[in-house]
Amino acid sequence: MENFKIRKYSEKDYNLWNDFVNQSENGTFLFLRDFMEYHKDRFEDGSLMIFEKETVVALLPANRKGNELHSHGGLTYGGLLVQENRGHAYLESLFTALCDYLKAASLEQLVFKSRPSFYTAGSNREWHNFLIRNGAALYRSDISMAIDYQRPLQIGKSKLKRYRKPENELLEVVQEQDFAPFWNEVLEPRLSEKYEAKPVHTLDEITLLHHKFPENIQQYSVYRDGRIVAGITLFVDTYVVKSQYGATTAEGEQLRALDYLFITLILKFKAEGKYFFDMGTVSQKEGKTYNPGLLKQKEELGCAMYTQDFYSLPL
């Protein structure tokens, strides 16, 4: 561990942390401190900064849970952030230094949440290799669905036919600054009715995050005769657009308004030069099963299957 110095993040590191995220090869706005800390009351921050001499070379967004360190439980994906890939031997020595630090801190387990491969310019396989060789268990593998814009779009013919129906001219797609109509009239009622669930973010939380990240967190809604019938909340990053929430009213289901909105947005962000459109996971019960109806819907919208892996490393 002689080449690396590792310490916990503190508030004085705010600018240093954010600058590194913005320059790293696999950083996204979810790793910026203003996003990570919106729910700091729910997680004990255990984020780590790794230095070589006086220069930051890696970050681990993380939270502590008892004697375990989790790569952050409040984020969709995680893992180590590096500024650039300096080769296998360098990354291995960095990972070894991290493990030595965690052992010296009397932690008993590292829970490592990877990200789907399309979120990073480099490969995830090296981290997989380091984890497995050090005794980690792959305990969960979720199915993530995404459209690769580098390939021809594969939207199903029936969905495209309905998208082009003349009566869809009565549907108005609006980019909104106010998230309340979608949250109060569509998302929360439908999640409660269909799944007895609530969105991960409250209306106040998503509004706060939108104010902090107005270009990254976007709301698109569909209206018919002045009534909201569907909506999609997007997390937009440099190369990837993620559908964070999508829902429709009973009327919207009859109008196929959500499919209409998805295809509208898929075409919009392809034209803007994004690399991937991420439609999220179809896995349920911590990866033990999946929703076949949701999988079929996303396949018909042109998605291919990727995986997001979760590891447990005893220390």
PDB file of C-alpha atoms in Angstrom:
ATOM      1  CA  MET A   1       0.000   0.000   0.000  1.00  0.00           C
ATOM      2  CA  GLU A   2       3.103   2.213  -0.030  1.00  0.00           C
ATOM      3  CA  ASN A   3       2.206   3.926  -3.328  1.00  0.00           C
ATOM      4  CA  PHE A   4      -1.287   4.936  -2.256  1.00  0.00           C
ATOM      5  CA  LYS A   5      -2.812   6.964   0.547  1.00  0.00           C
ATOM      6  CA  ILE A   6      -6.478   6.356   1.326  1.00  0.00           C
ATOM      7  CA  ARG A   7      -8.751   8.406   3.546  1.00  0.00           C
ATOM      8  CA  LYS A   8     -12.437   9.071   4.136  1.00  0.00           C
ATOM      9  CA  TYR A   9     -14.174  11.888   2.314  1.00  0.00           C
ATOM     10  CA  SER A  10     -14.911  15.000   4.388  1.00  0.00           C
ATOM     11  CA  GLU A  11     -16.789  18.211   3.633  1.00  0.00           C
ATOM     12  CA  LYS A  12     -13.560  20.086   2.868  1.00  0.00           C
ATOM     13  CA  ASP A  13     -13.045  17.706  -0.064  1.00  0.00           C
ATOM     14  CA  TYR A  14     -16.279  18.820  -1.780  1.00  0.00           C
ATOM     15  CA  ASN A  15     -14.629  20.578  -4.746  1.00  0.00           C
ATOM     16  CA  LEU A  16     -11.788  18.061  -5.041  1.00  0.00           C
ATOM     17  CA  TRP A  17     -14.320  15.191  -5.160  1.00  0.00           C
ATOM     18  CA  ASN A  18     -16.578  16.851  -7.731  1.00  0.00           C
ATOM     19  CA  ASP A  19     -13.682  17.901  -9.953  1.00  0.00           C
ATOM     20  CA  PHE A  20     -12.428  14.318 -10.055  1.00  0.00           C
ATOM     21  CA  VAL A  21     -15.896  12.939 -10.888  1.00  0.00           C
ATOM     22  CA  ASN A  22     -16.210  15.391 -13.776  1.00  0.00           C
ATOM     23  CA  GLN A  23     -12.808  14.368 -15.157  1.00  0.00           C
ATOM     24  CA  SER A  24     -12.988  10.604 -14.561  1.00  0.00           C
ATOM     25  CA  GLU A  25     -13.576   8.143 -17.369  1.00  0.00           C
ATOM     26  CA  ASN A  26     -16.601   6.574 -15.654  1.00  0.00           C
ATOM     27  CA  GLY A  27     -18.082   9.376 -13.564  1.00  0.00           C
ATOM     28  CA  THR A  28     -21.710  10.459 -13.863  1.00  0.00           C
ATOM     29  CA  PHE A  29     -23.665  13.192 -12.106  1.00  0.00           C
ATOM     30  CA  LEU A  30     -25.011  10.615  -9.607  1.00  0.00           C
ATOM     31  CA  PHE A  31     -21.531  10.605  -8.011  1.00  0.00           C
ATOM     32  CA  LEU A  32     -21.447  14.369  -7.450  1.00  0.00           C
ATOM     33  CA  ARG A  33     -21.796  15.262  -3.789  1.00  0.00           C
ATOM     34  CA  ASP A  34     -25.016  17.269  -4.226  1.00  0.00           C
ATOM     35  CA  PHE A  35     -26.711  14.162  -5.586  1.00  0.00           C
ATOM     36  CA  MET A  36     -25.163  11.691  -3.142  1.00  0.00           C
ATOM     37  CA  GLU A  37     -26.104  13.763  -0.121  1.00  0.00           C
ATOM     38  CA  TYR A  38     -29.783  14.443  -0.782  1.00  0.00           C
ATOM     39  CA  HIS A  39     -30.535  11.369   1.350  1.00  0.00           C
ATOM     40  CA  LYS A  40     -27.579  11.594   3.742  1.00  0.00           C
ATOM     41  CA  ASP A  41     -29.952  11.181   6.681  1.00  0.00           C
ATOM     42  CA  ARG A  42     -30.556   7.592   5.528  1.00  0.00           C
ATOM     43  CA  PHE A  43     -26.959   6.522   4.920  1.00  0.00           C
ATOM     44  CA  GLU A  44     -23.781   6.754   6.969  1.00  0.00           C
ATOM     45  CA  ASP A  45     -21.315   8.055   4.410  1.00  0.00           C
ATOM     46  CA  GLY A  46     -18.195   5.939   4.044  1.00  0.00           C
ATOM     47  CA  SER A  47     -16.868   7.325   0.765  1.00  0.00           C
ATOM     48  CA  LEU A  48     -13.134   6.954   0.199  1.00  0.00           C
ATOM     49  CA  MET A  49     -10.544   8.958  -1.701  1.00  0.00           C
ATOM     50  CA  ILE A  50      -7.380   7.280  -3.010  1.00  0.00           C
ATOM     51  CA  PHE A  51      -4.245   9.386  -3.579  1.00  0.00           C
ATOM     52  CA  GLU A  52      -0.950   8.696  -5.291  1.00  0.00           C
ATOM     53  CA  LYS A  53       1.485  11.181  -3.752  1.00  0.00           C
ATOM     54  CA  GLU A  54      -0.776  14.261  -3.509  1.00  0.00           C
ATOM     55  CA  THR A  55      -2.959  13.500  -6.534  1.00  0.00           C
ATOM     56  CA  VAL A  56      -6.389  11.868  -6.393  1.00  0.00           C
ATOM     57  CA  VAL A  57      -6.362   8.756  -8.581  1.00  0.00           C
ATOM     58  CA  ALA A  58      -9.618   7.037  -7.557  1.00  0.00           C
ATOM     59  CA  LEU A  59     -12.833   7.465  -5.578  1.00  0.00           C
ATOM     60  CA  LEU A  60     -15.163   4.945  -3.979  1.00  0.00           C
ATOM     61  CA  PRO A  61     -18.666   6.362  -3.353  1.00  0.00           C
ATOM     62  CA  ALA A  62     -19.773   4.271  -0.382  1.00  0.00           C
ATOM     63  CA  ASN A  63     -21.801   4.024   2.788  1.00  0.00           C
ATOM     64  CA  ARG A  64     -21.010   2.149   5.973  1.00  0.00           C
ATOM     65  CA  LYS A  65     -23.472  -0.339   7.394  1.00  0.00           C
ATOM     66  CA  GLY A  66     -22.209  -1.857  10.635  1.00  0.00           C
ATOM     67  CA  ASN A  67     -18.953  -3.630   9.793  1.00  0.00           C
ATOM     68  CA  GLU A  68     -19.678  -3.589   6.067  1.00  0.00           C
ATOM     69  CA  LEU A  69     -18.789  -1.028   3.409  1.00  0.00           C
ATOM     70  CA  HIS A  70     -21.272  -0.782   0.529  1.00  0.00           C
ATOM     71  CA  SER A  71     -20.542   0.880  -2.798  1.00  0.00           C
ATOM     72  CA  HIS A  72     -23.208   3.241  -2.275  1.00  0.00           C
ATOM     73  CA  GLY A  73     -26.570   1.727  -1.282  1.00  0.00           C
ATOM     74  CA  GLY A  74     -28.420   4.910  -2.187  1.00  0.00           C
ATOM     75  CA  LEU A  75     -27.221   4.995  -5.805  1.00  0.00           C
ATOM     76  CA  THR A  76     -28.408   2.988  -8.798  1.00  0.00           C
ATOM     77  CA  TYR A  77     -24.879   1.825  -9.542  1.00  0.00           C
ATOM     78  CA  GLY A  78     -21.440   2.206  -8.026  1.00  0.00           C
ATOM     79  CA  GLY A  79     -17.902   0.904  -8.085  1.00  0.00           C
ATOM     80  CA  LEU A  80     -14.508   2.586  -8.179  1.00  0.00           C
ATOM     81  CA  LEU A  81     -14.092   5.764 -10.196  1.00  0.00           C
ATOM     82  CA  VAL A  82     -10.728   6.174 -11.910  1.00  0.00           C
ATOM     83  CA  GLN A  83      -9.510   9.113 -13.945  1.00  0.00           C
ATOM     84  CA  GLU A  84      -7.991   6.925 -16.602  1.00  0.00           C
ATOM     85  CA  ASN A  85      -7.187   3.262 -17.126  1.00  0.00           C
ATOM     86  CA  ARG A  86      -3.444   2.912 -16.600  1.00  0.00           C
ATOM     87  CA  GLY A  87      -3.341  -0.795 -17.244  1.00  0.00           C
ATOM     88  CA  HIS A  88      -4.192  -4.017 -15.460  1.00  0.00           C
ATOM     89  CA  ALA A  89      -1.197  -4.087 -13.078  1.00  0.00           C
ATOM     90  CA  TYR A  90      -1.846  -0.523 -11.873  1.00  0.00           C
ATOM     91  CA  LEU A  91      -5.546  -1.152 -11.250  1.00  0.00           C
ATOM     92  CA  GLU A  92      -4.727  -4.386  -9.444  1.00  0.00           C
ATOM     93  CA  SER A  93      -2.299  -2.614  -7.101  1.00  0.00           C
ATOM     94  CA  LEU A  94      -4.921   0.078  -6.486  1.00  0.00           C
ATOM     95  CA  PHE A  95      -7.543  -2.554  -5.657  1.00  0.00           C
ATOM     96  CA  THR A  96      -5.100  -4.384  -3.358  1.00  0.00           C
ATOM     97  CA  ALA A  97      -4.382  -1.127  -1.525  1.00  0.00           C
ATOM     98  CA  LEU A  98      -8.109  -0.566  -1.060  1.00  0.00           C
ATOM     99  CA  CYS A  99      -8.601  -4.047   0.412  1.00  0.00           C
ATOM    100  CA  ASP A 100      -5.630  -3.590   2.755  1.00  0.00           C
ATOM    101  CA  TYR A 101      -7.067  -0.274   3.948  1.00  0.00           C
ATOM    102  CA  LEU A 102     -10.491  -1.804   4.620  1.00  0.00           C
ATOM    103  CA  LYS A 103      -8.949  -4.677   6.588  1.00  0.00           C
ATOM    104  CA  ALA A 104      -6.877  -2.263   8.659  1.00  0.00           C
ATOM    105  CA  ALA A 105     -10.090  -0.335   9.393  1.00  0.00           C
ATOM    106  CA  SER A 106     -11.571  -3.566  10.871  1.00  0.00           C
ATOM    107  CA  LEU A 107     -14.267  -3.808   8.218  1.00  0.00           C
ATOM    108  CA  GLU A 108     -15.462  -7.349   7.598  1.00  0.00           C
ATOM    109  CA  GLN A 109     -17.064  -7.134   4.174  1.00  0.00           C
ATOM    110  CA  LEU A 110     -17.098  -5.025   1.005  1.00  0.00           C
ATOM    111  CA  VAL A 111     -20.375  -5.051  -0.924  1.00  0.00           C
ATOM    112  CA  PHE A 112     -19.505  -3.968  -4.448  1.00  0.00           C
ATOM    113  CA  LYS A 113     -22.217  -2.817  -6.844  1.00  0.00           C
ATOM    114  CA  SER A 114     -21.030  -2.594 -10.443  1.00  0.00           C
ATOM    115  CA  ARG A 115     -22.706  -0.620 -13.173  1.00  0.00           C
ATOM    116  CA  PRO A 116     -23.976  -1.877 -16.531  1.00  0.00           C
ATOM    117  CA  SER A 117     -21.080  -1.783 -18.993  1.00  0.00           C
ATOM    118  CA  PHE A 118     -22.582   0.980 -21.132  1.00  0.00           C
ATOM    119  CA  TYR A 119     -22.014   3.501 -18.318  1.00  0.00           C
ATOM    120  CA  THR A 120     -18.251   3.350 -18.495  1.00  0.00           C
ATOM    121  CA  ALA A 121     -15.676   4.041 -21.185  1.00  0.00           C
ATOM    122  CA  GLY A 122     -13.511   1.262 -19.768  1.00  0.00           C
ATOM    123  CA  SER A 123     -14.278  -2.369 -19.039  1.00  0.00           C
ATOM    124  CA  ASN A 124     -15.909  -3.675 -15.874  1.00  0.00           C
ATOM    125  CA  ARG A 125     -14.286  -7.055 -16.322  1.00  0.00           C
ATOM    126  CA  GLU A 126     -11.037  -6.124 -14.572  1.00  0.00           C
ATOM    127  CA  TRP A 127     -12.915  -5.289 -11.357  1.00  0.00           C
ATOM    128  CA  HIS A 128     -14.795  -8.576 -11.742  1.00  0.00           C
ATOM    129  CA  ASN A 129     -11.462 -10.379 -12.081  1.00  0.00           C
ATOM    130  CA  PHE A 130      -9.914  -8.651  -9.045  1.00  0.00           C
ATOM    131  CA  LEU A 131     -12.986  -9.335  -6.907  1.00  0.00           C
ATOM    132  CA  ILE A 132     -13.280 -13.014  -7.807  1.00  0.00           C
ATOM    133  CA  ARG A 133      -9.530 -13.649  -7.377  1.00  0.00           C
ATOM    134  CA  ASN A 134      -9.699 -12.100  -3.915  1.00  0.00           C
ATOM    135  CA  GLY A 135     -12.526 -14.401  -2.826  1.00  0.00           C
ATOM    136  CA  ALA A 136     -15.636 -12.349  -3.643  1.00  0.00           C
ATOM    137  CA  ALA A 137     -18.942 -14.048  -4.377  1.00  0.00           C
ATOM    138  CA  LEU A 138     -21.212 -12.883  -7.191  1.00  0.00           C
ATOM    139  CA  TYR A 139     -24.434 -12.972  -5.197  1.00  0.00           C
ATOM    140  CA  ARG A 140     -26.786 -11.104  -7.532  1.00  0.00           C
ATOM    141  CA  SER A 141     -27.012 -10.296 -11.233  1.00  0.00           C
ATOM    142  CA  ASP A 142     -29.798  -7.996 -12.418  1.00  0.00           C
ATOM    143  CA  ILE A 143     -31.075  -7.661 -15.979  1.00  0.00           C
ATOM    144  CA  SER A 144     -30.702  -4.129 -17.366  1.00  0.00           C
ATOM    145  CA  MET A 145     -32.350  -3.147 -20.634  1.00  0.00           C
ATOM    146  CA  ALA A 146     -30.900  -0.488 -22.931  1.00  0.00           C
ATOM    147  CA  ILE A 147     -30.853   0.693 -26.531  1.00  0.00           C
ATOM    148  CA  ASP A 148     -27.428   0.939 -28.154  1.00  0.00           C
ATOM    149  CA  TYR A 149     -27.620   3.899 -30.510  1.00  0.00           C
ATOM    150  CA  GLN A 150     -24.537   2.673 -32.378  1.00  0.00           C
ATOM    151  CA  ARG A 151     -26.734  -0.087 -33.798  1.00  0.00           C
ATOM    152  CA  PRO A 152     -29.828   0.281 -36.022  1.00  0.00           C
ATOM    153  CA  LEU A 153     -32.991   0.850 -33.977  1.00  0.00           C
ATOM    154  CA  GLN A 154     -35.007  -2.333 -33.445  1.00  0.00           C
ATOM    155  CA  ILE A 155     -38.373  -0.910 -32.371  1.00  0.00           C
ATOM    156  CA  GLY A 156     -41.139  -3.449 -32.981  1.00  0.00           C
ATOM    157  CA  LYS A 157     -43.280  -2.958 -36.090  1.00  0.00           C
ATOM    158  CA  SER A 158     -46.557  -2.972 -34.139  1.00  0.00           C
ATOM    159  CA  LYS A 159     -45.289  -0.259 -31.780  1.00  0.00           C
ATOM    160  CA  LEU A 160     -44.087   1.878 -34.685  1.00  0.00           C
ATOM    161  CA  LYS A 161     -47.434   1.430 -36.436  1.00  0.00           C
ATOM    162  CA  ARG A 162     -49.327   2.634 -33.352  1.00  0.00           C
ATOM    163  CA  TYR A 163     -46.831   5.472 -32.897  1.00  0.00           C
ATOM    164  CA  ARG A 164     -47.664   6.744 -36.382  1.00  0.00           C
ATOM    165  CA  LYS A 165     -51.449   6.596 -35.973  1.00  0.00           C
ATOM    166  CA  PRO A 166     -53.068   9.898 -37.027  1.00  0.00           C
ATOM    167  CA  GLU A 167     -55.013  10.217 -33.767  1.00  0.00           C
ATOM    168  CA  ASN A 168     -51.723  10.590 -31.890  1.00  0.00           C
ATOM    169  CA  GLU A 169     -51.715  14.166 -33.135  1.00  0.00           C
ATOM    170  CA  LEU A 170     -54.113  14.799 -30.233  1.00  0.00           C
ATOM    171  CA  LEU A 171     -51.341  13.845 -27.776  1.00  0.00           C
ATOM    172  CA  GLU A 172     -49.169  16.732 -26.633  1.00  0.00           C
ATOM    173  CA  VAL A 173     -45.643  15.992 -25.359  1.00  0.00           C
ATOM    174  CA  VAL A 174     -44.394  18.621 -22.912  1.00  0.00           C
ATOM    175  CA  GLN A 175     -41.048  19.038 -21.161  1.00  0.00           C
ATOM    176  CA  GLU A 176     -42.017  20.266 -17.705  1.00  0.00           C
ATOM    177  CA  GLN A 177     -40.198  22.092 -14.937  1.00  0.00           C
ATOM    178  CA  ASP A 178     -42.891  21.168 -12.406  1.00  0.00           C
ATOM    179  CA  PHE A 179     -42.807  17.489 -11.414  1.00  0.00           C
ATOM    180  CA  ALA A 180     -46.022  17.703  -9.356  1.00  0.00           C
ATOM    181  CA  PRO A 181     -48.563  16.800 -12.084  1.00  0.00           C
ATOM    182  CA  PHE A 182     -46.736  13.576 -12.930  1.00  0.00           C
ATOM    183  CA  TRP A 183     -45.959  12.644  -9.301  1.00  0.00           C
ATOM    184  CA  ASN A 184     -49.400  13.451  -7.883  1.00  0.00           C
ATOM    185  CA  GLU A 185     -51.698  12.455 -10.728  1.00  0.00           C
ATOM    186  CA  VAL A 186     -49.864   9.574 -12.408  1.00  0.00           C
ATOM    187  CA  LEU A 187     -46.785   8.058 -10.766  1.00  0.00           C
ATOM    188  CA  GLU A 188     -47.762   7.771  -7.098  1.00  0.00           C
ATOM    189  CA  PRO A 189     -51.403   6.678  -7.722  1.00  0.00           C
ATOM    190  CA  ARG A 190     -50.380   4.038 -10.285  1.00  0.00           C
ATOM    191  CA  LEU A 191     -47.546   2.602  -8.199  1.00  0.00           C
ATOM    192  CA  SER A 192     -49.869   2.404  -5.208  1.00  0.00           C
ATOM    193  CA  GLU A 193     -52.679   0.832  -7.226  1.00  0.00           C
ATOM    194  CA  LYS A 194     -50.611  -1.709  -9.163  1.00  0.00           C
ATOM    195  CA  TYR A 195     -47.765  -2.575  -6.766  1.00  0.00           C
ATOM    196  CA  GLU A 196     -48.649  -1.070  -3.363  1.00  0.00           C
ATOM    197  CA  ALA A 197     -45.369   0.811  -3.717  1.00  0.00           C
ATOM    198  CA  LYS A 198     -43.998   4.339  -3.732  1.00  0.00           C
ATOM    199  CA  PRO A 199     -41.355   5.952  -5.939  1.00  0.00           C
ATOM    200  CA  VAL A 200     -37.848   5.957  -4.464  1.00  0.00           C
ATOM    201  CA  HIS A 201     -37.808   9.756  -4.596  1.00  0.00           C
ATOM    202  CA  THR A 202     -40.500  11.876  -2.990  1.00  0.00           C
ATOM    203  CA  LEU A 203     -41.828  14.870  -4.932  1.00  0.00           C
ATOM    204  CA  ASP A 204     -39.796  17.185  -2.690  1.00  0.00           C
ATOM    205  CA  GLU A 205     -36.618  15.166  -3.293  1.00  0.00           C
ATOM    206  CA  ILE A 206     -36.938  15.007  -7.078  1.00  0.00           C
ATOM    207  CA  THR A 207     -37.771  18.728  -7.153  1.00  0.00           C
ATOM    208  CA  LEU A 208     -34.683  19.523  -5.081  1.00  0.00           C
ATOM    209  CA  LEU A 209     -32.488  17.364  -7.323  1.00  0.00           C
ATOM    210  CA  HIS A 210     -33.931  18.965 -10.447  1.00  0.00           C
ATOM    211  CA  HIS A 211     -33.049  22.401  -9.091  1.00  0.00           C
ATOM    212  CA  LYS A 212     -29.481  21.236  -8.445  1.00  0.00           C
ATOM    213  CA  PHE A 213     -29.179  19.373 -11.769  1.00  0.00           C
ATOM    214  CA  PRO A 214     -31.624  21.060 -14.179  1.00  0.00           C
ATOM    215  CA  GLU A 215     -29.945  19.680 -17.319  1.00  0.00           C
ATOM    216  CA  ASN A 216     -29.562  16.164 -15.950  1.00  0.00           C
ATOM    217  CA  ILE A 217     -32.994  15.534 -14.447  1.00  0.00           C
ATOM    218  CA  GLN A 218     -35.780  16.115 -16.933  1.00  0.00           C
ATOM    219  CA  GLN A 219     -39.521  15.518 -16.933  1.00  0.00           C
ATOM    220  CA  TYR A 220     -41.558  14.788 -20.071  1.00  0.00           C
ATOM    221  CA  SER A 221     -45.325  14.387 -19.885  1.00  0.00           C
ATOM    222  CA  VAL A 222     -48.116  13.583 -22.335  1.00  0.00           C
ATOM    223  CA  TYR A 223     -51.391  15.518 -22.235  1.00  0.00           C
ATOM    224  CA  ARG A 224     -54.716  14.840 -23.928  1.00  0.00           C
ATOM    225  CA  ASP A 225     -57.259  17.676 -23.904  1.00  0.00           C
ATOM    226  CA  GLY A 226     -55.395  19.294 -21.001  1.00  0.00           C
ATOM    227  CA  ARG A 227     -55.271  16.090 -18.902  1.00  0.00           C
ATOM    228  CA  ILE A 228     -51.951  14.444 -18.078  1.00  0.00           C
ATOM    229  CA  VAL A 229     -52.077  10.809 -19.225  1.00  0.00           C
ATOM    230  CA  ALA A 230     -48.426   9.652 -19.037  1.00  0.00           C
ATOM    231  CA  GLY A 231     -44.949  10.772 -18.098  1.00  0.00           C
ATOM    232  CA  ILE A 232     -41.291   9.788 -18.004  1.00  0.00           C
ATOM    233  CA  THR A 233     -38.618  11.174 -15.667  1.00  0.00           C
ATOM    234  CA  LEU A 234     -35.157  11.035 -17.228  1.00  0.00           C
ATOM    235  CA  PHE A 235     -31.652  11.098 -15.789  1.00  0.00           C
ATOM    236  CA  VAL A 236     -29.536  12.512 -18.620  1.00  0.00           C
ATOM    237  CA  ASP A 237     -25.758  12.212 -18.623  1.00  0.00           C
ATOM    238  CA  THR A 238     -23.063  12.837 -21.209  1.00  0.00           C
ATOM    239  CA  TYR A 239     -23.518   9.585 -23.111  1.00  0.00           C
ATOM    240  CA  VAL A 240     -26.447   7.798 -21.470  1.00  0.00           C
ATOM    241  CA  VAL A 241     -30.097   8.707 -20.984  1.00  0.00           C
ATOM    242  CA  LYS A 242     -31.862   6.725 -18.247  1.00  0.00           C
ATOM    243  CA  SER A 243     -35.596   6.348 -17.825  1.00  0.00           C
ATOM    244  CA  GLN A 244     -35.845   6.659 -14.055  1.00  0.00           C
ATOM    245  CA  TYR A 245     -39.662   6.613 -13.848  1.00  0.00           C
ATOM    246  CA  GLY A 246     -42.361   5.940 -16.420  1.00  0.00           C
ATOM    247  CA  ALA A 247     -46.072   5.633 -15.765  1.00  0.00           C
ATOM    248  CA  THR A 248     -49.456   6.155 -17.363  1.00  0.00           C
ATOM    249  CA  THR A 249     -53.045   6.648 -16.230  1.00  0.00           C
ATOM    250  CA  ALA A 250     -55.831   4.213 -17.119  1.00  0.00           C
ATOM    251  CA  GLU A 251     -56.832   6.584 -19.937  1.00  0.00           C
ATOM    252  CA  GLY A 252     -53.216   6.731 -21.060  1.00  0.00           C
ATOM    253  CA  GLU A 253     -53.093   2.939 -21.255  1.00  0.00           C
ATOM    254  CA  GLN A 254     -55.994   2.965 -23.701  1.00  0.00           C
ATOM    255  CA  LEU A 255     -54.196   5.610 -25.781  1.00  0.00           C
ATOM    256  CA  ARG A 256     -50.812   3.796 -25.597  1.00  0.00           C
ATOM    257  CA  ALA A 257     -49.487   7.155 -24.445  1.00  0.00           C
ATOM    258  CA  LEU A 258     -46.438   5.770 -22.608  1.00  0.00           C
ATOM    259  CA  ASP A 259     -45.194   3.897 -25.694  1.00  0.00           C
ATOM    260  CA  TYR A 260     -45.791   7.047 -27.726  1.00  0.00           C
ATOM    261  CA  LEU A 261     -43.684   9.053 -25.285  1.00  0.00           C
ATOM    262  CA  PHE A 262     -40.918   6.457 -25.115  1.00  0.00           C
ATOM    263  CA  ILE A 263     -40.538   6.336 -28.901  1.00  0.00           C
ATOM    264  CA  THR A 264     -40.625  10.136 -29.097  1.00  0.00           C
ATOM    265  CA  LEU A 265     -37.776  10.343 -26.573  1.00  0.00           C
ATOM    266  CA  ILE A 266     -35.811   7.471 -28.104  1.00  0.00           C
ATOM    267  CA  LEU A 267     -35.789   9.281 -31.442  1.00  0.00           C
ATOM    268  CA  LYS A 268     -35.044  12.653 -29.830  1.00  0.00           C
ATOM    269  CA  PHE A 269     -31.921  11.500 -27.980  1.00  0.00           C
ATOM    270  CA  LYS A 270     -30.653   9.451 -30.906  1.00  0.00           C
ATOM    271  CA  ALA A 271     -30.764  12.647 -32.978  1.00  0.00           C
ATOM    272  CA  GLU A 272     -28.866  14.452 -30.185  1.00  0.00           C
ATOM    273  CA  GLY A 273     -25.998  11.964 -30.376  1.00  0.00           C
ATOM    274  CA  LYS A 274     -26.377  10.017 -27.124  1.00  0.00           C
ATOM    275  CA  TYR A 275     -24.823   6.549 -27.046  1.00  0.00           C
ATOM    276  CA  PHE A 276     -27.395   4.612 -24.995  1.00  0.00           C
ATOM    277  CA  PHE A 277     -30.991   4.887 -23.812  1.00  0.00           C
ATOM    278  CA  ASP A 278     -31.203   2.981 -20.524  1.00  0.00           C
ATOM    279  CA  MET A 279     -34.658   1.679 -19.595  1.00  0.00           C
ATOM    280  CA  GLY A 280     -33.559   0.237 -16.283  1.00  0.00           C
ATOM    281  CA  THR A 281     -33.939  -3.178 -14.771  1.00  0.00           C
ATOM    282  CA  VAL A 282     -36.675  -5.771 -15.170  1.00  0.00           C
ATOM    283  CA  SER A 283     -35.367  -7.834 -12.250  1.00  0.00           C
ATOM    284  CA  GLN A 284     -37.411  -8.392  -9.113  1.00  0.00           C
ATOM    285  CA  LYS A 285     -36.834  -9.803  -5.633  1.00  0.00           C
ATOM    286  CA  GLU A 286     -33.146  -8.801  -5.593  1.00  0.00           C
ATOM    287  CA  GLY A 287     -32.431 -10.462  -8.941  1.00  0.00           C
ATOM    288  CA  LYS A 288     -34.049 -13.792  -8.143  1.00  0.00           C
ATOM    289  CA  THR A 289     -36.718 -13.327 -10.809  1.00  0.00           C
ATOM    290  CA  TYR A 290     -37.855 -10.826 -13.428  1.00  0.00           C
ATOM    291  CA  ASN A 291     -41.022  -9.262 -14.817  1.00  0.00           C
ATOM    292  CA  PRO A 292     -41.686 -11.005 -18.179  1.00  0.00           C
ATOM    293  CA  GLY A 293     -44.254  -8.423 -19.315  1.00  0.00           C
ATOM    294  CA  LEU A 294     -41.848  -5.578 -18.668  1.00  0.00           C
ATOM    295  CA  LEU A 295     -39.038  -7.451 -20.406  1.00  0.00           C
ATOM    296  CA  LYS A 296     -41.178  -7.973 -23.511  1.00  0.00           C
ATOM    297  CA  GLN A 297     -42.263  -4.321 -23.571  1.00  0.00           C
ATOM    298  CA  LYS A 298     -38.656  -3.104 -23.416  1.00  0.00           C
ATOM    299  CA  GLU A 299     -37.506  -5.601 -26.041  1.00  0.00           C
ATOM    300  CA  GLU A 300     -40.272  -4.364 -28.358  1.00  0.00           C
ATOM    301  CA  LEU A 301     -39.024  -0.812 -27.835  1.00  0.00           C
ATOM    302  CA  GLY A 302     -35.615  -1.929 -29.112  1.00  0.00           C
ATOM    303  CA  CYS A 303     -33.701  -2.760 -25.934  1.00  0.00           C
ATOM    304  CA  ALA A 304     -30.991  -5.378 -25.631  1.00  0.00           C
ATOM    305  CA  MET A 305     -30.117  -7.162 -22.392  1.00  0.00           C
ATOM    306  CA  TYR A 306     -27.178  -6.226 -20.170  1.00  0.00           C
ATOM    307  CA  THR A 307     -26.316  -7.264 -16.628  1.00  0.00           C
ATOM    308  CA  GLN A 308     -25.534  -5.408 -13.431  1.00  0.00           C
ATOM    309  CA  ASP A 309     -23.533  -7.534 -11.012  1.00  0.00           C
ATOM    310  CA  PHE A 310     -23.314  -7.380  -7.211  1.00  0.00           C
ATOM    311  CA  TYR A 311     -20.408  -8.872  -5.244  1.00  0.00           C
ATOM    312  CA  SER A 312     -19.726  -9.624  -1.605  1.00  0.00           C
ATOM    313  CA  LEU A 313     -16.049  -9.696  -0.595  1.00  0.00           C
ATOM    314  CA  PRO A 314     -15.164 -11.016   2.878  1.00  0.00           C
ATOM    315  CA  LEU A 315     -12.275  -9.063   4.382  1.00  0.00           C
TER     316      LEU A 315
END
